[in-house]
Short mmCIF file of C-alpha atoms in Angstrom, two decimals:
data_model
loop_
_atom_site.label_atom_id
_atom_site.label_comp_id
_atom_site.label_asym_id
_atom_site.label_seq_id
_atom_site.Cartn_x
_atom_site.Cartn_y
_atom_site.Cartn_z
CA MET A 653 48.22 22.65 -33.11
CA ASP A 654 48.29 19.33 -31.30
CA LEU A 655 46.53 16.75 -33.49
CA TYR A 656 46.21 14.34 -30.51
CA PRO A 657 44.96 16.36 -27.52
CA PRO A 658 45.27 14.65 -24.17
CA PRO A 659 42.25 12.72 -22.97
CA LEU A 660 39.77 14.33 -20.58
CA ILE A 661 40.61 13.77 -16.95
CA ARG A 662 38.32 11.45 -15.00
CA ASP A 663 36.50 14.21 -13.09
CA CYS A 664 35.58 16.00 -16.30
CA LEU A 665 34.18 12.81 -17.82
CA ILE A 666 32.13 12.05 -14.77
CA HIS A 667 30.72 15.60 -14.80
CA ILE A 668 29.73 15.24 -18.47
CA PHE A 669 28.29 11.75 -17.99
CA ALA A 670 26.02 13.09 -15.22
CA PHE A 671 23.87 14.66 -17.98
CA LEU A 672 23.32 11.36 -19.81
CA THR A 673 20.43 8.95 -19.63
CA GLU A 674 21.04 5.38 -18.48
CA GLU A 675 20.97 4.14 -22.12
CA ASP A 676 23.53 6.74 -23.20
CA LEU A 677 25.69 6.05 -20.13
CA ILE A 678 25.81 2.36 -20.97
CA THR A 679 26.75 3.16 -24.56
CA ALA A 680 29.47 5.50 -23.44
CA SER A 681 30.96 2.84 -21.20
CA SER A 682 31.84 0.70 -24.25
CA VAL A 683 33.91 3.43 -26.00
CA CYS A 684 37.20 2.80 -24.25
CA GLN A 685 38.69 1.85 -20.91
CA ASP A 686 38.84 5.41 -19.55
CA TRP A 687 35.18 6.04 -20.45
CA ASN A 688 34.15 2.69 -19.04
CA GLU A 689 35.81 3.40 -15.66
CA ALA A 690 34.17 6.81 -15.52
CA ALA A 691 30.77 5.45 -16.47
CA GLU A 692 30.99 2.84 -13.75
CA THR A 693 31.41 5.46 -11.04
CA PRO A 694 28.91 4.60 -8.23
CA TRP A 695 28.07 8.28 -7.73
CA LEU A 696 26.52 8.47 -11.22
CA TRP A 697 24.26 5.45 -10.68
CA ARG A 698 23.36 6.54 -7.18
CA LYS A 699 22.30 9.91 -8.57
CA MET A 700 20.08 8.25 -11.16
CA CYS A 701 18.54 5.99 -8.55
CA LEU A 702 17.60 8.85 -6.26
CA GLN A 703 16.35 11.01 -9.13
CA ARG A 704 14.05 8.27 -10.38
CA TRP A 705 12.68 6.86 -7.15
CA SER A 706 13.78 9.19 -4.33
CA PHE A 707 13.71 6.10 -2.06
CA CYS A 708 16.02 3.09 -2.39
CA ASN A 709 16.82 0.19 -0.10
CA LEU A 710 20.43 0.98 0.55
CA ALA A 711 20.94 -1.75 3.11
CA VAL A 712 21.29 -4.54 0.53
CA LEU A 713 24.11 -2.78 -1.27
CA GLY A 714 26.69 -3.32 1.41
CA SER A 715 25.48 -6.14 3.59
CA GLU A 716 27.72 -8.81 4.98
CA HIS A 717 26.75 -11.49 2.51
CA VAL A 718 26.30 -9.53 -0.74
CA ASN A 719 27.86 -6.51 -2.38
CA HIS A 720 25.61 -5.15 -5.07
CA SER A 721 26.40 -2.00 -6.98
CA TRP A 722 24.23 1.08 -7.55
CA LYS A 723 24.26 0.29 -11.28
CA ARG A 724 22.99 -3.25 -10.75
CA TYR A 725 20.30 -1.96 -8.39
CA PHE A 726 19.20 0.62 -10.98
CA LEU A 727 19.08 -1.84 -13.91
CA GLN A 728 17.42 -4.60 -11.94
CA ARG A 729 14.75 -2.34 -10.53
CA CYS A 730 14.03 -0.82 -13.98
CA HIS A 731 13.71 -4.35 -15.32
CA LEU A 732 11.30 -5.39 -12.56
CA GLU A 733 9.16 -2.29 -13.04
CA MET A 734 9.06 -2.93 -16.79
CA LYS A 735 7.65 -6.41 -16.10
CA MET A 736 5.15 -5.08 -13.57
CA THR A 737 4.06 -2.33 -16.00
CA ALA A 738 3.70 -4.63 -19.04
CA GLY A 739 2.09 -7.62 -17.28
CA ARG A 740 2.96 -9.97 -20.13
CA SER A 741 2.80 -13.71 -19.87
CA GLY A 742 6.21 -14.94 -18.66
CA GLY A 743 6.84 -11.77 -16.68
CA TYR A 744 5.09 -13.19 -13.69
CA THR A 745 3.98 -16.47 -12.16
CA CYS A 746 0.50 -17.18 -10.81
CA LYS A 747 -0.17 -19.62 -7.98
CA SER A 748 -3.57 -20.79 -6.72
CA LEU A 749 -3.58 -21.22 -2.94
CA ARG A 750 -6.32 -23.62 -1.80
CA GLY A 751 -7.13 -24.83 1.66
CA HIS A 752 -9.83 -22.58 3.19
CA ALA A 753 -13.21 -24.21 3.69
CA GLY A 754 -15.04 -20.90 3.96
CA ARG A 755 -15.08 -17.24 2.83
CA VAL A 756 -11.88 -15.22 3.09
CA VAL A 757 -12.62 -12.13 5.16
CA GLY A 758 -9.22 -10.48 4.77
CA LEU A 759 -5.61 -10.99 3.77
CA VAL A 760 -2.39 -9.18 4.77
CA TYR A 761 1.28 -9.34 3.92
CA LEU A 762 3.16 -10.65 6.96
CA GLN A 763 6.51 -10.39 5.20
CA GLY A 764 6.57 -8.45 1.99
CA ASN A 765 8.77 -6.38 -0.25
CA SER A 766 8.05 -2.84 0.97
CA ALA A 767 7.14 -0.33 -1.73
CA GLN A 768 9.08 2.32 0.17
CA SER A 769 12.34 0.36 0.33
CA PRO A 770 12.24 -2.70 -1.92
CA ASP A 771 14.80 -5.44 -1.54
CA LEU A 772 15.23 -6.67 -5.11
CA TRP A 773 17.39 -9.64 -4.18
CA ASN A 774 14.93 -11.07 -1.67
CA SER A 775 11.52 -11.64 -3.25
CA ARG A 776 10.17 -13.92 -0.48
CA ALA A 777 6.75 -12.89 0.69
CA THR A 778 4.36 -14.38 3.21
CA VAL A 779 0.64 -13.64 3.09
CA CYS A 780 -1.81 -14.46 5.91
CA SER A 781 -5.52 -15.01 5.27
CA ALA A 782 -8.45 -15.22 7.65
CA SER A 783 -11.63 -17.09 6.88
CA THR A 784 -15.11 -17.83 8.12
CA ASP A 785 -13.91 -21.43 8.47
CA GLY A 786 -12.28 -20.20 11.72
CA THR A 787 -8.64 -20.52 10.59
CA VAL A 788 -5.71 -18.25 9.84
CA ARG A 789 -3.38 -19.53 7.16
CA ALA A 790 0.11 -18.34 6.25
CA TRP A 791 1.32 -18.86 2.66
CA ASP A 792 4.65 -18.70 0.87
CA ILE A 793 3.18 -17.09 -2.27
CA GLN A 794 6.27 -17.56 -4.49
CA ASN A 795 6.23 -21.32 -4.00
CA GLY A 796 2.50 -21.69 -3.43
CA GLU A 797 3.05 -23.45 -0.08
CA LEU A 798 1.06 -23.44 3.12
CA LEU A 799 3.42 -22.50 5.98
CA TRP A 800 1.07 -22.96 8.93
CA CYS A 801 -2.62 -23.08 9.83
CA SER A 802 -4.16 -22.07 13.12
CA PRO A 803 -6.59 -24.32 15.08
CA VAL A 804 -10.27 -23.95 14.11
CA GLN A 805 -12.18 -21.39 16.15
CA SER A 806 -15.32 -19.28 15.71
CA PRO A 807 -15.73 -17.71 12.23
CA LEU A 808 -13.20 -14.93 11.79
CA THR A 809 -14.34 -11.43 10.83
CA ALA A 810 -11.12 -9.30 10.54
CA ILE A 811 -7.34 -9.56 10.22
CA ILE A 812 -4.56 -7.01 10.57
CA VAL A 813 -0.75 -7.27 10.90
CA ASP A 814 2.18 -5.64 12.62
CA GLU A 815 4.96 -6.36 10.11
CA ARG A 816 7.72 -5.01 12.32
CA ARG A 817 6.88 -7.51 15.10
CA GLU A 818 5.67 -10.19 12.64
CA VAL A 819 2.40 -10.58 14.57
CA VAL A 820 -1.03 -11.24 13.08
CA ILE A 821 -4.16 -10.07 14.93
CA THR A 822 -7.60 -11.58 14.24
CA ALA A 823 -11.15 -10.99 15.49
CA ASP A 824 -13.96 -13.57 15.36
CA SER A 825 -17.75 -13.39 15.36
CA THR A 826 -17.95 -13.55 19.17
CA GLY A 827 -15.68 -10.49 19.63
CA LEU A 828 -12.64 -12.52 20.65
CA ILE A 829 -9.26 -10.95 19.73
CA LYS A 830 -6.24 -13.18 19.20
CA THR A 831 -2.59 -12.64 18.22
CA TRP A 832 -0.49 -15.13 16.24
CA GLN A 833 3.27 -15.36 15.87
CA GLY A 834 3.94 -14.91 12.16
CA GLU A 835 6.86 -17.29 11.91
CA SER A 836 5.36 -20.31 13.73
CA GLY A 837 1.62 -19.60 13.88
CA GLN A 838 1.71 -20.05 17.65
CA GLU A 839 -1.16 -18.39 19.46
CA GLY A 840 -0.21 -15.43 21.63
CA ALA A 841 -2.35 -13.15 23.76
CA SER A 842 -6.13 -13.08 23.54
CA PHE A 843 -9.00 -11.11 25.09
CA ALA A 844 -12.75 -10.94 24.71
CA THR A 845 -14.63 -7.72 23.88
CA GLY A 846 -18.08 -9.23 24.50
CA SER A 847 -19.45 -7.77 21.24
CA PRO A 848 -19.07 -8.51 17.54
CA LEU A 849 -16.37 -6.33 15.94
CA GLY A 850 -16.59 -3.66 13.28
CA SER A 851 -12.97 -2.56 12.97
CA LEU A 852 -9.39 -3.22 14.08
CA LEU A 853 -6.41 -0.89 13.91
CA GLN A 854 -2.93 -1.24 15.44
CA TYR A 855 -0.65 1.72 16.07
CA ASN A 856 2.49 2.70 17.97
CA ILE A 857 3.17 5.45 20.49
CA ASN A 858 6.80 5.91 21.64
CA ASN A 859 7.61 2.38 20.45
CA ASN A 860 4.72 0.94 22.53
CA TRP A 861 2.23 -1.21 20.63
CA PHE A 862 -1.54 -0.62 20.94
CA LEU A 863 -4.73 -1.96 19.34
CA THR A 864 -7.88 0.04 18.67
CA VAL A 865 -11.09 -2.05 18.61
CA GLY A 866 -14.40 -0.86 17.20
CA THR A 867 -17.44 -2.95 18.18
CA SER A 868 -21.05 -3.09 17.13
CA GLN A 869 -21.83 -0.83 20.08
CA GLY A 870 -19.82 1.99 18.55
CA SER A 871 -16.77 2.37 16.39
CA VAL A 872 -13.78 4.53 17.18
CA TYR A 873 -13.42 5.72 13.60
CA LYS A 874 -16.85 5.95 12.06
CA ASP A 875 -20.47 5.17 12.58
CA ASP A 876 -23.73 5.87 10.70
CA LEU A 877 -24.54 9.02 12.61
CA SER A 878 -21.36 11.02 13.17
CA PRO A 879 -17.71 9.92 12.94
CA LYS A 880 -15.51 10.65 15.96
CA VAL A 881 -11.82 11.13 16.58
CA ILE A 882 -10.32 9.98 19.86
CA TYR A 883 -6.92 11.04 21.20
CA THR A 884 -5.09 7.75 21.53
CA GLU A 885 -2.71 8.92 24.30
CA SER A 886 -5.73 9.54 26.56
CA LEU A 887 -6.80 5.95 25.88
CA THR A 888 -3.42 4.39 26.55
CA SER A 889 -2.43 6.63 29.48
CA PRO A 890 -5.79 7.72 30.96
CA SER A 891 -6.07 10.17 33.81
CA GLU A 892 -7.95 8.98 36.88
CA ASP A 893 -10.40 11.88 36.91
CA GLU A 894 -10.81 12.56 33.17
CA ASP A 895 -12.56 10.72 30.36
CA PRO A 896 -10.66 10.03 27.15
CA LEU A 897 -10.57 13.00 24.80
CA CYS A 898 -13.20 12.60 22.09
CA GLN A 899 -14.55 14.96 19.44
CA SER A 900 -17.37 14.39 16.93
CA LEU A 901 -16.77 15.54 13.37
CA PRO A 902 -19.37 17.87 11.82
CA VAL A 903 -20.58 15.41 9.16
CA THR A 904 -23.18 12.58 9.12
CA GLY A 905 -23.52 9.32 7.25
CA CYS A 906 -19.78 8.54 7.03
CA GLN A 907 -19.09 5.83 4.44
CA ALA A 908 -15.31 5.75 4.25
CA ALA A 909 -12.38 7.39 6.03
CA VAL A 910 -8.59 7.44 5.71
CA PHE A 911 -5.69 9.24 7.37
CA ILE A 912 -3.52 11.00 4.80
CA PRO A 913 0.18 10.00 4.84
CA THR A 914 3.01 12.46 5.64
CA GLN A 915 0.57 14.72 7.56
CA PRO A 916 0.54 14.76 11.38
CA ALA A 917 -3.22 14.12 11.65
CA ARG A 918 -5.14 14.88 8.46
CA LEU A 919 -8.32 12.88 7.91
CA ALA A 920 -10.38 12.49 4.72
CA LEU A 921 -13.98 11.24 4.86
CA ILE A 922 -16.73 10.41 2.36
CA HIS A 923 -20.17 11.19 3.78
CA HIS A 924 -23.74 12.01 2.84
CA ASN A 925 -24.33 15.52 1.49
CA GLY A 926 -27.97 16.56 1.71
CA LEU A 927 -30.78 14.74 -0.04
CA HIS A 928 -30.94 12.08 -2.76
CA ASN A 929 -27.97 10.19 -1.31
CA ASN A 930 -25.47 12.71 -2.69
CA LYS A 931 -21.90 12.30 -1.38
CA ALA A 932 -19.15 14.74 -0.46
CA LEU A 933 -15.48 14.38 0.44
CA THR A 934 -14.26 16.50 3.35
CA VAL A 935 -10.75 16.80 4.75
CA PHE A 936 -10.04 17.76 8.36
CA ASP A 937 -6.90 18.62 10.32
CA VAL A 938 -7.01 17.27 13.86
CA SER A 939 -4.88 18.74 16.66
CA ILE A 940 -4.61 18.92 20.44
CA LYS A 941 -4.83 22.24 22.22
CA LYS A 942 -3.30 22.08 25.69
CA THR A 943 -3.73 24.67 28.37
CA LYS A 944 -2.74 24.79 32.00
CA TYR A 945 -5.98 23.20 33.14
CA LYS A 946 -7.19 21.01 30.28
CA SER A 947 -6.59 19.59 26.83
CA GLU A 948 -9.13 19.52 24.00
CA ILE A 949 -9.30 18.16 20.46
CA GLN A 950 -9.59 20.74 17.72
CA VAL A 951 -10.97 19.86 14.31
CA GLN A 952 -10.49 22.24 11.41
CA GLN A 953 -12.01 21.68 7.99
CA VAL A 954 -9.37 22.00 5.24
CA GLU A 955 -11.34 21.16 2.09
CA SER A 956 -14.78 19.92 1.15
CA PHE A 957 -16.27 19.16 -2.27
CA PRO A 958 -19.22 17.24 -3.70
CA LEU A 959 -18.65 13.89 -5.44
CA THR A 960 -20.35 13.15 -8.71
CA LEU A 961 -19.82 9.41 -8.84
CA ASN A 962 -22.83 8.49 -11.00
CA THR A 963 -23.32 5.13 -9.32
CA ARG A 964 -26.05 3.44 -7.27
CA SER A 965 -23.47 1.49 -5.29
CA SER A 966 -23.69 1.96 -1.55
CA GLN A 967 -20.11 0.74 -1.03
CA VAL A 968 -17.36 3.34 -1.39
CA LEU A 969 -13.66 2.54 -0.99
CA LEU A 970 -11.14 5.22 -0.08
CA GLU A 971 -7.35 5.26 0.01
CA ALA A 972 -4.67 8.01 0.16
CA ALA A 973 -1.89 7.83 -2.41
CA ASP A 974 0.16 10.64 -0.99
CA SER A 975 -0.32 13.94 0.83
CA ASN A 976 -2.30 15.47 -2.04
CA CYS A 977 -3.96 12.54 -3.79
CA LEU A 978 -6.97 10.40 -2.89
CA VAL A 979 -8.14 7.27 -4.67
CA LEU A 980 -11.71 6.09 -4.37
CA ALA A 981 -13.82 3.37 -5.97
CA ALA A 982 -17.60 3.16 -6.26
CA GLY A 983 -19.48 0.69 -8.41
CA GLN A 984 -17.47 0.01 -11.55
CA GLY A 985 -15.58 3.35 -11.39
CA LEU A 986 -12.19 4.35 -10.03
CA TYR A 987 -11.56 8.06 -9.33
CA VAL A 988 -8.45 10.03 -8.39
CA TYR A 989 -8.94 13.41 -6.72
CA SER A 990 -6.60 16.04 -5.42
CA LEU A 991 -7.28 17.43 -1.96
CA LYS A 992 -8.64 20.55 -3.69
CA GLY A 993 -11.36 18.50 -5.39
CA ALA A 994 -9.79 18.40 -8.87
CA LEU A 995 -10.56 15.12 -10.70
CA ILE A 996 -7.10 13.92 -11.77
CA ALA A 997 -8.27 10.70 -13.51
CA ASN A 998 -11.22 8.32 -13.70
CA PHE A 999 -11.56 4.83 -15.11
CA LYS A 1000 -14.47 2.50 -15.77
CA GLU A 1001 -12.84 -0.65 -17.08
CA HIS A 1002 -14.45 -3.38 -15.00
CA THR A 1003 -17.74 -4.93 -16.12
CA MET A 1004 -18.87 -5.41 -12.53
CA SER A 1005 -18.38 -3.54 -9.23
CA ILE A 1006 -14.96 -2.99 -7.72
CA SER A 1007 -14.78 -4.89 -4.42
CA SER A 1008 -11.29 -3.91 -3.17
CA ILE A 1009 -8.40 -1.58 -3.96
CA SER A 1010 -4.72 -1.55 -3.02
CA VAL A 1011 -2.63 1.61 -3.34
CA ASP A 1012 1.12 2.17 -3.01
CA SER A 1013 3.72 4.54 -4.44
CA PHE A 1014 4.11 2.53 -7.65
CA ARG A 1015 0.66 1.35 -8.62
CA VAL A 1016 -3.02 0.92 -7.93
CA VAL A 1017 -4.63 -2.50 -8.14
CA THR A 1018 -8.42 -2.89 -8.28
CA ALA A 1019 -10.23 -6.15 -7.65
CA SER A 1020 -13.71 -6.74 -9.07
CA GLN A 1021 -16.60 -9.11 -8.99
CA ASP A 1022 -15.95 -9.67 -12.72
CA LEU A 1023 -13.05 -11.92 -11.54
CA SER A 1024 -10.31 -9.62 -12.80
CA LEU A 1025 -7.64 -7.36 -11.32
CA ARG A 1026 -6.85 -4.08 -13.01
CA VAL A 1027 -3.30 -2.75 -12.64
CA LEU A 1028 -2.60 0.98 -13.02
CA THR A 1029 0.74 2.72 -12.53
CA TRP A 1030 1.65 6.17 -11.23
CA GLY A 1031 3.60 8.64 -13.30
CA LYS A 1032 4.61 12.29 -13.23
CA ASP A 1033 3.82 14.75 -15.99
CA ARG A 1034 5.84 17.93 -16.26
CA ASP A 1035 2.71 20.07 -16.79
CA HIS A 1036 -0.02 18.17 -14.88
CA GLY A 1037 1.91 16.58 -12.03
CA LEU A 1038 0.86 13.17 -10.71
CA THR A 1039 -0.88 10.92 -13.27
CA LEU A 1040 -2.37 7.41 -13.23
CA GLU A 1041 -2.23 5.23 -16.30
CA SER A 1042 -4.18 2.02 -16.86
CA GLN A 1043 -1.98 -0.92 -17.91
CA TYR A 1044 -3.57 -4.39 -18.03
CA HIS A 1045 -5.88 -6.98 -16.51
CA LEU A 1046 -4.92 -10.03 -14.47
CA LEU A 1047 -7.59 -12.73 -14.77
CA GLY A 1048 -8.59 -14.93 -11.85
CA GLY A 1049 -10.12 -17.92 -13.59
CA SER A 1050 -13.64 -18.88 -14.67
CA HIS A 1051 -17.01 -17.80 -13.40
CA THR A 1052 -18.09 -21.43 -13.52
CA MET A 1053 -15.99 -21.90 -10.31
CA SER A 1054 -15.88 -18.42 -8.76
CA ARG A 1055 -18.17 -15.44 -8.19
CA GLY A 1056 -15.44 -12.79 -8.28
CA PHE A 1057 -12.58 -11.23 -6.38
CA THR A 1058 -13.36 -9.95 -2.87
CA HIS A 1059 -10.02 -8.71 -1.45
CA VAL A 1060 -6.65 -7.62 -2.86
CA ALA A 1061 -3.28 -6.69 -1.36
CA CYS A 1062 0.14 -6.12 -2.84
CA ASP A 1063 3.75 -5.47 -2.05
CA TYR A 1064 6.32 -4.10 -4.42
CA SER A 1065 6.81 -7.25 -6.51
CA SER A 1066 3.62 -9.30 -6.02
CA ILE A 1067 -0.17 -9.14 -5.93
CA THR A 1068 -2.48 -11.45 -3.93
CA ALA A 1069 -6.26 -11.56 -4.20
CA SER A 1070 -9.02 -13.80 -2.85
CA ALA A 1071 -11.61 -15.26 -5.25
CA GLU A 1072 -15.03 -16.23 -3.87
CA GLY A 1073 -15.74 -19.87 -4.67
CA LYS A 1074 -19.23 -20.98 -5.66
CA ASP A 1075 -18.74 -24.05 -3.45
CA GLY A 1076 -18.17 -21.78 -0.44
CA LYS A 1077 -14.43 -22.39 -0.44
CA ASP A 1078 -12.42 -19.25 -1.37
CA VAL A 1079 -9.10 -19.48 -3.24
CA LEU A 1080 -6.14 -17.09 -3.14
CA LYS A 1081 -4.48 -16.04 -6.42
CA ALA A 1082 -0.83 -14.95 -6.02
CA TYR A 1083 0.89 -13.13 -8.88
CA SER A 1084 4.65 -12.79 -8.41
CA PHE A 1085 6.95 -10.65 -10.59
CA THR A 1086 10.69 -11.41 -10.53
CA SER A 1087 13.63 -9.39 -11.76
#
């Protein structure tokens, strides 16, 4: 018998190491040189990255200027998520961004760290805010610096962004739409609708950019009587002898609506359900049926179930977490439903009403009039599937100066919220996590 058997060949070691956790793999790498070389194999760390997140920003691994490894990406992202999950002092910085002389009506990330493909080595983020003081302001939230401010105009009512083109779109109280170059703040195109606005939405068809405008005379997406769906191609490429395709949905009193991601055209709505202001959530699939002579919109109900929210609040917020998960807020409560109507989770941790929610693939952030943000993170349970776990509060200051948070937005490594000032001048709070 050979008392000193030959060492395992590299391929065998790599195969065995594929069954280890990251902690065990790091421990194994310190045993000897052969084990270290096997444990540093990029394939092992790439496998762990894709198993854990299923999406990774691969571009930064082999760019011209940097050459990061899969191992470093895995460890750095784990470290960042640990900070974002714990929310301990020192794990993040908080900047107060002052300058608006009115109420903030909305804020958007012009340049952010996408939750779908985070770039861990570039944490720079730019947030744009619109205010009733008639200005758009762009902020470097990591440094707390104002990058540019637009000229004063009529009080603004809405703001959206096209991140790919780095363009900000605003609407004011007169119905005037304007675009702003994100890098310089230079004013671009503008047009007047002639009516105060209720909603803005930008979208793309075949790489062409379009803007949907809802006015006080009727919104494209919802109104108090019956929500409607409109085929956008018939708006952008109308036929001379045909009106745009439009179809009313068979519900009334729509309070919130959202398109569900990863589905071609699946729409979820919260609406009135009979007497006593009861509410229901209904999901529709929208499709186009084309024949030789005409096209028509078809709406098919997929699911519908009553909501027992136990709140007197008239405001309901709705977001889609993924293809089978809806997040809604009403009053002080946050609720997570499956598309089948199963209540996955519910929370009532704010002392005052929730005013805004932000949802991505890593976490849910709720903003409240109690001047706090609540951070919750997604997880997966082997038996119960998707779960949501409450983690911590982020405080926004004192009620002697502010009335509460009004809006919140987040990217992968930062959270920005607007606090309503008692002096009429709102302040942005920017919380940045670094790895």
